[in-house]
Amino acid sequence: MWQFLLLLGTSLLVTGGRCQCLSEYTEMFAEAGSQAVLPCTCRSPSASAAVVLWSKDLEGTVWRKGKSGLEHWGIGAAQRVRCPHSEVGAGDYSLYIKEVREEDSGKYTCMVQDREKNLSKRILLRVIKVSISPPAPVEGNKMTITCSVSPWPQEATVSWMLNEKRVYPDSADYVLSKNQASVLESKASAGMMGNWSCVVHKGRKQGKATTALTVRGIVNPSSSSAKVYAEVGSAVTLPCVFSTGLTPSDTAWERLDTSGSALPLSPSFNLTSLLSLPPWDRSVGVGQVGQGDGGRYRCSGTVEGRRVTKEMQLVTAQVLSNSPSTQKAPVSLTCHLSNASEVTEYEWVRVTYDLNGTQSESSVQKGRVLGINRVTDRNSGEWACRFHGKKGVLGNVTYHLHLMSGLMRDNETGSSSYVAMVAGLGFFLLVLLLVLVQMYRNYRRRKLILQYPALETIVHTIANEREDRERNRVKEDEISK
């Protein structure tokens, strides 16, 4: 301590020094666990040869450098301090304290003496620390978040921030108590998870400390307003994931009506799938979502003696189509959701596949209803209704529009009748043509014969004789037998 008194006495005797920072006092904040830099700067041509002494009230020397350049460290926080050589040569004697602790708070003095000037600077270091009790509370249990400042600044104001958003004093959801500290008391919830920051204001000075809060319980879904979107007829999983490492007991799944009363689950809910999951994952699978499965569901379990619950909503989606009575009637496809409260936009997408099976999509129109004047090869096939929310795509539902569907039965019936009629008419014309050809040939032969009457008689006689010979031969054969 005698070095400090010697430097102090010398600084008081020196007058007319050219350094404008002979005696200063300042206050500063530092977050516990961070690195604090206590400023002490005074430029001088002979700065490298100056005698520097850093001391702390009631504790003595923290760090000292003599004219020869030898350094000396004190005890306690002195083991975590340094004063960079490169900065000292430039007249910067700032003290760096690593991993600041609450016991490092207090008043520090920087004394610098060289051939031209003396410097005395007093610094009050306040250490801010944010702590949570219990460190990882179970959802629904009471918890406290404490902001302590050592030493506590009089007439200071305190504000709290969660994930850089101010929550106190703007919000009345928390109870504040003060006794040389700022304390928030509340019940732990998933919405409180994140980085909590305590900001202390004293005049123009400001200090800030931050810590992370983890609430144990059901982490997925993260809130009771969560929605799970599923297409009717498809499979889906309703999540219920507890914090890793927890083993909840008496877990249960329930369906809720509008009043909150429990209803029996649909047979499509596969509760046996829970046996193959880790103990903290109580998600349930639905093999085939039905039209009536949409609604509110609740997952619950007991953790450390407290019943933890989380609700979610299953939203079913399907495409409804009209049934036109004729082939030329227009077709309308409607995107229907059991709950569309979060939907901000509908988009109809045409899905096509090439010969290699590669899928391609093309957006056709916006809106809940898609109108098709007439089903053709160009607009038949797979359609998808994609519904969007404020944060992006919520889900989609597909519909297959086929040419051979019920919509085209009238067309098929008409085409079949037309083909049968054409075939029948063609056959009739062919027979008629053959008859006419034969009649013409007979007519030509008769006309030729009439031109030669004697020839006709000869032909007739020869024909009669031929018939008589054939008849006699048959009789002889019968007699010989």
CSV table of C-alpha atoms in Angstrom, one decimal:
chain,number,residue,atom,x,y,z
A,1,MET,CA,0.0,0.0,0.0
A,2,TRP,CA,3.0,2.3,0.5
A,3,GLN,CA,3.4,2.5,-3.3
A,4,PHE,CA,-0.1,3.8,-3.6
A,5,LEU,CA,0.4,6.5,-1.0
A,6,LEU,CA,3.7,7.5,-2.5
A,7,LEU,CA,2.2,7.9,-6.0
A,8,LEU,CA,-0.8,9.8,-4.5
A,9,GLY,CA,1.5,12.3,-2.7
A,10,THR,CA,3.6,12.8,-5.7
A,11,SER,CA,0.5,13.5,-7.9
A,12,LEU,CA,-0.7,16.1,-5.5
A,13,LEU,CA,2.6,18.0,-5.5
A,14,VAL,CA,2.8,18.0,-9.3
A,15,THR,CA,1.3,21.1,-10.9
A,16,GLY,CA,1.2,22.4,-14.4
A,17,GLY,CA,1.3,18.8,-15.8
A,18,ARG,CA,0.2,18.6,-19.4
A,19,CYS,CA,-2.1,15.6,-19.0
A,20,GLN,CA,-5.7,16.7,-18.9
A,21,CYS,CA,-6.9,13.6,-17.0
A,22,LEU,CA,-5.0,14.1,-13.7
A,23,SER,CA,-7.9,13.0,-11.5
A,24,GLU,CA,-11.1,11.3,-12.6
A,25,TYR,CA,-13.9,9.3,-11.2
A,26,THR,CA,-16.3,7.0,-13.2
A,27,GLU,CA,-18.7,4.2,-12.7
A,28,MET,CA,-19.2,1.1,-14.9
A,29,PHE,CA,-21.2,-2.1,-15.1
A,30,ALA,CA,-20.0,-5.6,-16.0
A,31,GLU,CA,-21.9,-8.8,-16.3
A,32,ALA,CA,-20.9,-11.7,-14.1
A,33,GLY,CA,-18.8,-14.2,-16.1
A,34,SER,CA,-17.8,-11.7,-18.7
A,35,GLN,CA,-14.5,-9.8,-19.2
A,36,ALA,CA,-14.5,-6.3,-17.6
A,37,VAL,CA,-12.2,-3.6,-18.9
A,38,LEU,CA,-11.4,-0.8,-16.4
A,39,PRO,CA,-10.3,2.2,-18.5
A,40,CYS,CA,-7.2,4.2,-17.6
A,41,THR,CA,-5.6,6.1,-20.5
A,42,CYS,CA,-3.2,9.0,-20.6
A,43,ARG,CA,-0.9,9.5,-23.6
A,44,SER,CA,2.7,10.4,-23.0
A,45,PRO,CA,6.0,10.0,-24.9
A,46,SER,CA,7.5,8.2,-21.9
A,47,ALA,CA,4.5,6.0,-21.2
A,48,SER,CA,6.5,2.7,-21.5
A,49,ALA,CA,8.8,3.8,-18.6
A,50,ALA,CA,5.9,4.9,-16.3
A,51,VAL,CA,5.2,3.4,-12.9
A,52,VAL,CA,1.6,1.9,-12.9
A,53,LEU,CA,-0.3,0.8,-9.9
A,54,TRP,CA,-3.8,-0.7,-9.8
A,55,SER,CA,-5.3,-1.1,-6.4
A,56,LYS,CA,-8.7,-1.9,-4.8
A,57,ASP,CA,-10.1,-0.4,-1.7
A,58,LEU,CA,-9.7,-2.5,1.4
A,59,GLU,CA,-7.7,-5.1,-0.5
A,60,GLY,CA,-4.5,-3.4,-1.6
A,61,THR,CA,-2.5,-4.0,-4.8
A,62,VAL,CA,-4.1,-5.7,-7.7
A,63,TRP,CA,-1.4,-5.2,-10.3
A,64,ARG,CA,1.8,-3.1,-10.4
A,65,LYS,CA,4.5,-2.3,-13.0
A,66,GLY,CA,7.7,-0.7,-12.0
A,67,LYS,CA,10.1,1.5,-14.1
A,68,SER,CA,12.1,-1.6,-14.9
A,69,GLY,CA,9.1,-3.3,-16.5
A,70,LEU,CA,8.7,-5.9,-13.8
A,71,GLU,CA,5.1,-6.8,-13.0
A,72,HIS,CA,3.6,-7.8,-9.6
A,73,TRP,CA,0.2,-9.3,-9.0
A,74,GLY,CA,-1.7,-9.2,-5.8
A,75,ILE,CA,-4.2,-11.8,-4.5
A,76,GLY,CA,-7.8,-12.7,-5.2
A,77,ALA,CA,-9.0,-11.1,-8.5
A,78,ALA,CA,-5.4,-10.2,-9.3
A,79,GLN,CA,-4.9,-13.8,-10.5
A,80,ARG,CA,-7.5,-13.1,-13.3
A,81,VAL,CA,-6.2,-9.6,-14.4
A,82,ARG,CA,-3.8,-8.4,-17.0
A,83,CYS,CA,-2.6,-5.2,-18.5
A,84,PRO,CA,-1.4,-5.8,-22.1
A,85,HIS,CA,2.2,-4.7,-22.8
A,86,SER,CA,1.4,-3.5,-26.2
A,87,GLU,CA,-1.3,-1.1,-24.8
A,88,VAL,CA,0.9,0.1,-22.0
A,89,GLY,CA,3.5,1.3,-24.4
A,90,ALA,CA,0.8,3.4,-26.1
A,91,GLY,CA,-0.3,5.0,-22.8
A,92,ASP,CA,-3.3,2.7,-22.3
A,93,TYR,CA,-3.1,1.2,-18.8
A,94,SER,CA,-6.6,-0.3,-18.8
A,95,LEU,CA,-7.1,-3.3,-16.5
A,96,TYR,CA,-8.7,-6.5,-17.9
A,97,ILE,CA,-10.5,-8.8,-15.5
A,98,LYS,CA,-11.5,-12.2,-16.8
A,99,GLU,CA,-14.6,-14.1,-15.7
A,100,VAL,CA,-15.9,-11.3,-13.4
A,101,ARG,CA,-17.4,-12.4,-10.2
A,102,GLU,CA,-19.6,-10.5,-7.7
A,103,GLU,CA,-16.7,-10.3,-5.2
A,104,ASP,CA,-14.8,-8.3,-7.9
A,105,SER,CA,-17.1,-5.4,-7.5
A,106,GLY,CA,-15.9,-2.3,-5.6
A,107,LYS,CA,-13.7,0.8,-6.1
A,108,TYR,CA,-10.5,0.6,-8.0
A,109,THR,CA,-7.7,3.2,-8.3
A,110,CYS,CA,-5.3,3.6,-11.3
A,111,MET,CA,-2.1,5.5,-10.4
A,112,VAL,CA,0.3,6.4,-13.2
A,113,GLN,CA,3.6,8.3,-12.8
A,114,ASP,CA,6.2,9.2,-15.3
A,115,ARG,CA,8.7,12.0,-15.9
A,116,GLU,CA,6.1,14.4,-17.3
A,117,LYS,CA,2.8,13.7,-15.6
A,118,ASN,CA,0.8,11.9,-12.9
A,119,LEU,CA,-2.6,10.3,-13.4
A,120,SER,CA,-5.1,9.2,-10.7
A,121,LYS,CA,-8.3,7.6,-11.8
A,122,ARG,CA,-11.0,6.1,-9.6
A,123,ILE,CA,-13.4,3.5,-11.0
A,124,LEU,CA,-16.5,2.0,-9.3
A,125,LEU,CA,-17.2,-1.4,-10.8
A,126,ARG,CA,-20.7,-2.8,-10.4
A,127,VAL,CA,-21.3,-6.5,-11.2
A,128,ILE,CA,-24.7,-7.6,-12.5
A,129,LYS,CA,-25.8,-11.1,-12.2
A,130,VAL,CA,-29.1,-12.8,-13.3
A,131,SER,CA,-30.1,-16.1,-11.5
A,132,ILE,CA,-33.1,-18.4,-11.8
A,133,SER,CA,-34.5,-20.5,-9.0
A,134,PRO,CA,-35.0,-23.4,-9.4
A,135,PRO,CA,-32.6,-23.6,-12.4
A,136,ALA,CA,-34.9,-25.6,-14.6
A,137,PRO,CA,-38.4,-25.4,-13.2
A,138,VAL,CA,-41.2,-27.8,-14.2
A,139,GLU,CA,-44.1,-26.2,-16.1
A,140,GLY,CA,-46.7,-24.9,-13.7
A,141,ASN,CA,-44.4,-24.6,-10.7
A,142,LYS,CA,-43.4,-21.3,-9.1
A,143,MET,CA,-40.1,-19.8,-10.0
A,144,THR,CA,-38.1,-16.6,-9.5
A,145,ILE,CA,-35.7,-14.7,-11.7
A,146,THR,CA,-33.4,-12.4,-9.7
A,147,CYS,CA,-31.2,-9.5,-10.9
A,148,SER,CA,-28.6,-8.6,-8.4
A,149,VAL,CA,-26.1,-5.7,-8.7
A,150,SER,CA,-23.1,-5.4,-6.4
A,151,PRO,CA,-23.0,-2.8,-5.1
A,152,TRP,CA,-26.6,-1.9,-5.7
A,153,PRO,CA,-27.0,1.5,-7.3
A,154,GLN,CA,-29.3,4.0,-5.5
A,155,GLU,CA,-32.0,5.6,-7.6
A,156,ALA,CA,-31.5,3.1,-10.4
A,157,THR,CA,-34.3,1.8,-12.6
A,158,VAL,CA,-34.6,-1.8,-13.8
A,159,SER,CA,-36.3,-3.3,-16.9
A,160,TRP,CA,-36.6,-6.9,-18.0
A,161,MET,CA,-36.5,-8.3,-21.5
A,162,LEU,CA,-37.3,-11.8,-22.9
A,163,ASN,CA,-35.6,-12.6,-26.1
A,164,GLU,CA,-34.8,-8.9,-26.6
A,165,LYS,CA,-38.5,-7.9,-26.1
A,166,ARG,CA,-39.4,-5.8,-23.1
A,167,VAL,CA,-41.8,-7.6,-20.7
A,168,TYR,CA,-41.5,-5.5,-17.5
A,169,PRO,CA,-42.6,-3.0,-16.5
A,170,ASP,CA,-44.7,-3.1,-19.8
A,171,SER,CA,-46.4,-6.4,-18.8
A,172,ALA,CA,-48.3,-7.1,-15.5
A,173,ASP,CA,-47.9,-10.8,-15.8
A,174,TYR,CA,-45.1,-10.9,-13.3
A,175,VAL,CA,-44.8,-9.9,-9.6
A,176,LEU,CA,-41.8,-7.6,-8.8
A,177,SER,CA,-40.2,-7.3,-5.4
A,178,LYS,CA,-37.1,-5.2,-4.5
A,179,ASN,CA,-34.6,-5.6,-1.7
A,180,GLN,CA,-31.3,-4.6,-3.1
A,181,ALA,CA,-32.3,-6.7,-6.1
A,182,SER,CA,-34.9,-7.0,-8.8
A,183,VAL,CA,-37.0,-10.2,-8.6
A,184,LEU,CA,-39.6,-11.5,-10.9
A,185,GLU,CA,-42.0,-14.2,-9.5
A,186,SER,CA,-44.2,-16.2,-11.8
A,187,LYS,CA,-45.4,-19.7,-12.6
A,188,ALA,CA,-43.2,-21.4,-15.2
A,189,SER,CA,-44.6,-21.9,-18.6
A,190,ALA,CA,-43.3,-22.8,-22.1
A,191,GLY,CA,-43.9,-19.2,-23.2
A,192,MET,CA,-41.3,-18.0,-20.7
A,193,MET,CA,-38.5,-20.1,-22.2
A,194,GLY,CA,-35.6,-18.1,-23.8
A,195,ASN,CA,-33.0,-15.5,-22.8
A,196,TRP,CA,-33.9,-13.2,-19.9
A,197,SER,CA,-32.1,-9.9,-19.7
A,198,CYS,CA,-31.9,-7.5,-16.8
A,199,VAL,CA,-31.1,-3.9,-17.8
A,200,VAL,CA,-30.1,-1.5,-15.1
A,201,HIS,CA,-30.1,2.3,-15.7
A,202,LYS,CA,-28.4,4.8,-13.5
A,203,GLY,CA,-28.1,8.2,-15.0
A,204,ARG,CA,-26.3,7.8,-18.3
A,205,LYS,CA,-24.8,4.5,-17.4
A,206,GLN,CA,-26.4,1.2,-18.3
A,207,GLY,CA,-25.6,-2.4,-17.5
A,208,LYS,CA,-27.1,-5.6,-18.8
A,209,ALA,CA,-26.9,-9.3,-17.8
A,210,THR,CA,-28.6,-12.2,-19.5
A,211,THR,CA,-29.3,-15.9,-18.7
A,212,ALA,CA,-31.2,-18.6,-20.4
A,213,LEU,CA,-34.4,-20.1,-18.9
A,214,THR,CA,-35.4,-23.7,-19.6
A,215,VAL,CA,-38.8,-24.9,-18.5
A,216,ARG,CA,-39.3,-28.7,-18.2
A,217,GLY,CA,-42.5,-30.2,-19.3
A,218,ILE,CA,-44.1,-30.8,-22.7
A,219,VAL,CA,-41.9,-29.1,-25.2
A,220,ASN,CA,-43.7,-30.2,-28.4
A,221,PRO,CA,-46.2,-28.8,-29.1
A,222,SER,CA,-44.8,-25.6,-27.7
A,223,SER,CA,-48.2,-24.0,-27.1
A,224,SER,CA,-51.8,-25.0,-26.5
A,225,SER,CA,-52.8,-23.1,-29.7
A,226,ALA,CA,-50.8,-25.5,-31.9
A,227,LYS,CA,-52.6,-27.0,-34.9
A,228,VAL,CA,-51.8,-30.2,-36.8
A,229,TYR,CA,-53.0,-30.3,-40.4
A,230,ALA,CA,-53.8,-33.7,-42.0
A,231,GLU,CA,-55.5,-34.8,-45.2
A,232,VAL,CA,-58.6,-37.0,-44.8
A,233,GLY,CA,-57.6,-40.6,-45.4
A,234,SER,CA,-53.9,-40.0,-44.6
A,235,ALA,CA,-51.8,-41.0,-41.6
A,236,VAL,CA,-50.6,-38.3,-39.1
A,237,THR,CA,-48.8,-38.1,-35.7
A,238,LEU,CA,-50.1,-35.9,-32.9
A,239,PRO,CA,-46.9,-34.8,-31.0
A,240,CYS,CA,-46.5,-35.0,-27.2
A,241,VAL,CA,-42.8,-34.8,-26.4
A,242,PHE,CA,-41.6,-34.1,-22.8
A,243,SER,CA,-38.2,-32.5,-22.0
A,244,THR,CA,-35.4,-35.0,-22.7
A,245,GLY,CA,-34.6,-37.1,-19.7
A,246,LEU,CA,-38.1,-36.8,-18.1
A,247,THR,CA,-40.1,-40.0,-17.5
A,248,PRO,CA,-43.7,-38.9,-17.1
A,249,SER,CA,-46.2,-41.2,-15.4
A,250,ASP,CA,-49.9,-41.7,-15.9
A,251,THR,CA,-49.8,-40.3,-19.4
A,252,ALA,CA,-53.1,-40.1,-21.2
A,253,TRP,CA,-54.7,-38.9,-24.5
A,254,GLU,CA,-58.1,-37.3,-24.6
A,255,ARG,CA,-60.4,-35.8,-27.1
A,256,LEU,CA,-62.2,-32.6,-25.9
A,257,ASP,CA,-65.6,-31.3,-26.9
A,258,THR,CA,-66.5,-27.6,-27.0
A,259,SER,CA,-67.0,-27.4,-23.3
A,260,GLY,CA,-63.7,-29.1,-22.5
A,261,SER,CA,-65.1,-32.5,-21.5
A,262,ALA,CA,-63.3,-35.7,-22.5
A,263,LEU,CA,-64.6,-37.8,-25.3
A,264,PRO,CA,-63.5,-41.3,-26.4
A,265,LEU,CA,-60.8,-41.5,-29.1
A,266,SER,CA,-61.4,-42.8,-32.6
A,267,PRO,CA,-60.4,-46.4,-33.2
A,268,SER,CA,-57.8,-45.1,-35.7
A,269,PHE,CA,-55.7,-43.8,-32.8
A,270,ASN,CA,-52.8,-46.3,-32.3
A,271,LEU,CA,-52.0,-46.0,-28.6
A,272,THR,CA,-49.8,-49.2,-28.8
A,273,SER,CA,-47.2,-47.2,-30.7
A,274,LEU,CA,-46.2,-45.6,-27.4
A,275,LEU,CA,-44.5,-48.8,-26.4
A,276,SER,CA,-41.8,-48.4,-29.0
A,277,LEU,CA,-41.0,-44.7,-28.2
A,278,PRO,CA,-38.6,-43.3,-25.6
A,279,PRO,CA,-40.2,-42.6,-22.2
A,280,TRP,CA,-40.3,-38.8,-22.8
A,281,ASP,CA,-42.0,-39.2,-26.2
A,282,ARG,CA,-45.8,-39.8,-25.8
A,283,SER,CA,-46.8,-38.9,-29.4
A,284,VAL,CA,-49.7,-40.9,-30.8
A,285,GLY,CA,-50.2,-42.0,-34.4
A,286,VAL,CA,-53.4,-41.9,-36.4
A,287,GLY,CA,-53.5,-44.6,-39.0
A,288,GLN,CA,-56.2,-43.0,-41.2
A,289,VAL,CA,-57.7,-39.6,-40.5
A,290,GLY,CA,-61.5,-39.5,-40.8
A,291,GLN,CA,-63.7,-36.6,-41.6
A,292,GLY,CA,-64.9,-36.5,-38.1
A,293,ASP,CA,-61.5,-36.6,-36.4
A,294,GLY,CA,-61.0,-32.9,-36.5
A,295,GLY,CA,-61.1,-31.1,-33.1
A,296,ARG,CA,-59.2,-30.5,-29.9
A,297,TYR,CA,-57.0,-33.1,-28.2
A,298,ARG,CA,-55.1,-33.1,-24.9
A,299,CYS,CA,-52.0,-35.0,-23.8
A,300,SER,CA,-51.1,-35.2,-20.1
A,301,GLY,CA,-48.6,-36.7,-17.8
A,302,THR,CA,-47.3,-36.4,-14.2
A,303,VAL,CA,-43.8,-35.0,-13.7
A,304,GLU,CA,-42.3,-34.6,-10.2
A,305,GLY,CA,-45.7,-34.7,-8.6
A,306,ARG,CA,-47.3,-32.1,-11.0
A,307,ARG,CA,-49.8,-32.8,-13.7
A,308,VAL,CA,-48.5,-31.3,-17.0
A,309,THR,CA,-51.0,-31.0,-19.9
A,310,LYS,CA,-50.8,-29.6,-23.4
A,311,GLU,CA,-53.7,-29.2,-25.9
A,312,MET,CA,-53.6,-29.1,-29.7
A,313,GLN,CA,-56.0,-29.1,-32.5
A,314,LEU,CA,-56.2,-31.6,-35.4
A,315,VAL,CA,-57.4,-29.9,-38.6
A,316,THR,CA,-58.7,-32.1,-41.3
A,317,ALA,CA,-58.5,-31.1,-45.0
A,318,GLN,CA,-60.2,-32.5,-48.1
A,319,VAL,CA,-61.2,-31.4,-51.6
A,320,LEU,CA,-64.9,-31.4,-52.3
A,321,SER,CA,-66.2,-31.6,-55.9
A,322,ASN,CA,-69.6,-31.1,-57.5
A,323,SER,CA,-71.3,-33.8,-59.6
A,324,PRO,CA,-72.2,-32.4,-63.0
A,325,SER,CA,-75.2,-34.0,-64.7
A,326,THR,CA,-73.8,-33.7,-68.2
A,327,GLN,CA,-70.5,-34.0,-69.9
A,328,LYS,CA,-70.3,-30.3,-70.8
A,329,ALA,CA,-71.2,-29.1,-67.3
A,330,PRO,CA,-68.3,-27.2,-65.4
A,331,VAL,CA,-66.5,-28.8,-62.5
A,332,SER,CA,-65.7,-27.0,-59.3
A,333,LEU,CA,-63.2,-28.2,-56.7
A,334,THR,CA,-63.4,-26.7,-53.2
A,335,CYS,CA,-60.6,-26.8,-50.6
A,336,HIS,CA,-62.3,-27.6,-47.3
A,337,LEU,CA,-60.7,-27.4,-43.8
A,338,SER,CA,-62.4,-28.2,-40.5
A,339,ASN,CA,-60.7,-25.1,-39.0
A,340,ALA,CA,-59.4,-22.4,-41.3
A,341,SER,CA,-58.8,-19.7,-38.7
A,342,GLU,CA,-55.0,-19.5,-39.5
A,343,VAL,CA,-55.3,-19.7,-43.3
A,344,THR,CA,-54.5,-16.5,-45.1
A,345,GLU,CA,-54.3,-17.8,-48.7
A,346,TYR,CA,-55.3,-20.8,-50.9
A,347,GLU,CA,-53.3,-21.9,-53.9
A,348,TRP,CA,-54.2,-24.5,-56.5
A,349,VAL,CA,-51.3,-26.4,-58.0
A,350,ARG,CA,-51.3,-28.7,-61.0
A,351,VAL,CA,-49.0,-31.8,-60.4
A,352,THR,CA,-47.6,-33.6,-63.4
A,353,TYR,CA,-45.1,-36.5,-63.9
A,354,ASP,CA,-42.8,-37.2,-66.9
A,355,LEU,CA,-41.9,-40.6,-68.3
A,356,ASN,CA,-39.2,-41.0,-65.6
A,357,GLY,CA,-41.6,-40.3,-62.8
A,358,THR,CA,-40.1,-36.8,-62.0
A,359,GLN,CA,-42.7,-34.6,-60.4
A,360,SER,CA,-43.3,-31.0,-61.5
A,361,GLU,CA,-45.7,-28.4,-60.1
A,362,SER,CA,-47.2,-25.3,-61.6
A,363,SER,CA,-49.3,-22.8,-59.8
A,364,VAL,CA,-52.7,-22.2,-61.6
A,365,GLN,CA,-54.7,-19.8,-59.4
A,366,LYS,CA,-55.3,-18.4,-56.0
A,367,GLY,CA,-58.5,-18.9,-54.1
A,368,ARG,CA,-60.5,-21.6,-52.2
A,369,VAL,CA,-62.5,-22.8,-55.2
A,370,LEU,CA,-61.0,-24.0,-58.5
A,371,GLY,CA,-63.4,-23.9,-61.5
A,372,ILE,CA,-62.9,-26.1,-64.6
A,373,ASN,CA,-65.2,-25.5,-67.6
A,374,ARG,CA,-64.7,-28.9,-69.0
A,375,VAL,CA,-62.5,-31.9,-68.1
A,376,THR,CA,-59.9,-32.7,-70.8
A,377,ASP,CA,-56.5,-34.4,-71.1
A,378,ARG,CA,-54.9,-31.0,-70.4
A,379,ASN,CA,-56.5,-30.4,-67.0
A,380,SER,CA,-57.1,-34.0,-65.8
A,381,GLY,CA,-54.8,-35.7,-63.3
A,382,GLU,CA,-53.5,-34.7,-59.9
A,383,TRP,CA,-54.4,-31.3,-58.3
A,384,ALA,CA,-53.2,-30.0,-55.0
A,385,CYS,CA,-54.7,-27.3,-52.8
A,386,ARG,CA,-52.0,-25.6,-50.8
A,387,PHE,CA,-53.0,-23.4,-47.9
A,388,HIS,CA,-50.8,-20.8,-46.4
A,389,GLY,CA,-50.6,-19.0,-43.0
A,390,LYS,CA,-48.7,-15.9,-41.8
A,391,LYS,CA,-45.5,-17.9,-41.4
A,392,GLY,CA,-45.6,-20.0,-44.6
A,393,VAL,CA,-47.3,-23.2,-45.9
A,394,LEU,CA,-49.5,-24.9,-43.4
A,395,GLY,CA,-50.3,-28.0,-45.5
A,396,ASN,CA,-51.9,-29.3,-48.7
A,397,VAL,CA,-54.5,-31.7,-49.9
A,398,THR,CA,-54.6,-33.6,-53.2
A,399,TYR,CA,-57.4,-34.6,-55.6
A,400,HIS,CA,-57.2,-36.8,-58.7
A,401,LEU,CA,-59.4,-35.7,-61.6
A,402,HIS,CA,-59.7,-38.5,-64.2
A,403,LEU,CA,-61.2,-38.6,-67.7
A,404,MET,CA,-62.8,-42.0,-66.9
A,405,SER,CA,-64.3,-40.8,-63.7
A,406,GLY,CA,-68.1,-40.5,-63.1
A,407,LEU,CA,-67.9,-37.1,-64.7
A,408,MET,CA,-67.3,-38.7,-68.1
A,409,ARG,CA,-69.9,-41.4,-68.0
A,410,ASP,CA,-72.3,-39.5,-70.3
A,411,ASN,CA,-69.4,-39.1,-72.8
A,412,GLU,CA,-68.6,-42.7,-72.6
A,413,THR,CA,-72.2,-43.8,-73.2
A,414,GLY,CA,-72.6,-41.4,-76.1
A,415,SER,CA,-69.4,-42.6,-77.7
A,416,SER,CA,-70.3,-46.3,-77.4
A,417,SER,CA,-73.7,-45.7,-79.0
A,418,TYR,CA,-72.2,-43.7,-81.9
A,419,VAL,CA,-69.6,-46.5,-82.6
A,420,ALA,CA,-72.4,-49.2,-82.6
A,421,MET,CA,-74.5,-47.1,-84.9
A,422,VAL,CA,-71.7,-46.6,-87.4
A,423,ALA,CA,-70.7,-50.3,-87.4
A,424,GLY,CA,-74.3,-51.4,-88.0
A,425,LEU,CA,-74.8,-48.9,-90.8
A,426,GLY,CA,-71.5,-50.0,-92.4
A,427,PHE,CA,-72.6,-53.7,-92.3
A,428,PHE,CA,-75.9,-52.9,-93.9
A,429,LEU,CA,-74.4,-51.0,-96.7
A,430,LEU,CA,-71.9,-53.9,-97.4
A,431,VAL,CA,-74.8,-56.4,-97.7
A,432,LEU,CA,-76.8,-54.1,-99.9
A,433,LEU,CA,-73.8,-53.7,-102.2
A,434,LEU,CA,-73.3,-57.4,-102.5
A,435,VAL,CA,-77.0,-57.9,-103.3
A,436,LEU,CA,-76.9,-55.2,-106.0
A,437,VAL,CA,-73.8,-56.7,-107.6
A,438,GLN,CA,-75.4,-60.1,-107.8
A,439,MET,CA,-78.6,-58.7,-109.2
A,440,TYR,CA,-76.6,-56.9,-111.8
A,441,ARG,CA,-74.7,-60.0,-112.8
A,442,ASN,CA,-77.9,-62.0,-113.2
A,443,TYR,CA,-79.4,-59.2,-115.3
A,444,ARG,CA,-76.4,-59.1,-117.6
A,445,ARG,CA,-76.5,-62.9,-118.1
A,446,ARG,CA,-80.2,-62.9,-118.9
A,447,LYS,CA,-79.8,-60.1,-121.3
A,448,LEU,CA,-77.1,-62.0,-123.2
A,449,ILE,CA,-79.1,-65.2,-123.4
A,450,LEU,CA,-82.2,-63.4,-124.8
A,451,GLN,CA,-80.2,-62.2,-127.8
A,452,TYR,CA,-79.8,-65.9,-129.0
A,453,PRO,CA,-83.2,-67.9,-128.5
A,454,ALA,CA,-81.8,-71.1,-130.1
A,455,LEU,CA,-78.8,-71.0,-127.9
A,456,GLU,CA,-81.1,-70.7,-124.9
A,457,THR,CA,-83.0,-73.8,-126.0
A,458,ILE,CA,-79.8,-75.8,-126.5
A,459,VAL,CA,-78.6,-74.7,-123.1
A,460,HIS,CA,-81.9,-75.7,-121.5
A,461,THR,CA,-81.9,-79.1,-123.2
A,462,ILE,CA,-78.4,-79.8,-122.1
A,463,ALA,CA,-79.2,-78.9,-118.6
A,464,ASN,CA,-82.2,-81.2,-118.5
A,465,GLU,CA,-80.2,-84.1,-119.9
A,466,ARG,CA,-77.5,-83.6,-117.3
A,467,GLU,CA,-80.1,-83.7,-114.6
A,468,ASP,CA,-81.6,-87.0,-116.0
A,469,ARG,CA,-78.2,-88.7,-116.2
A,470,GLU,CA,-77.5,-87.7,-112.6
A,471,ARG,CA,-80.8,-89.1,-111.5
A,472,ASN,CA,-80.3,-92.4,-113.3
A,473,ARG,CA,-76.8,-92.9,-111.8
A,474,VAL,CA,-78.2,-92.5,-108.4
A,475,LYS,CA,-80.8,-95.1,-109.0
A,476,GLU,CA,-78.3,-97.6,-110.4
A,477,ASP,CA,-76.1,-97.2,-107.4
A,478,GLU,CA,-79.0,-97.9,-105.1
A,479,ILE,CA,-79.9,-101.1,-107.0
A,480,SER,CA,-76.3,-102.4,-107.1
A,481,LYS,CA,-76.2,-102.1,-103.3
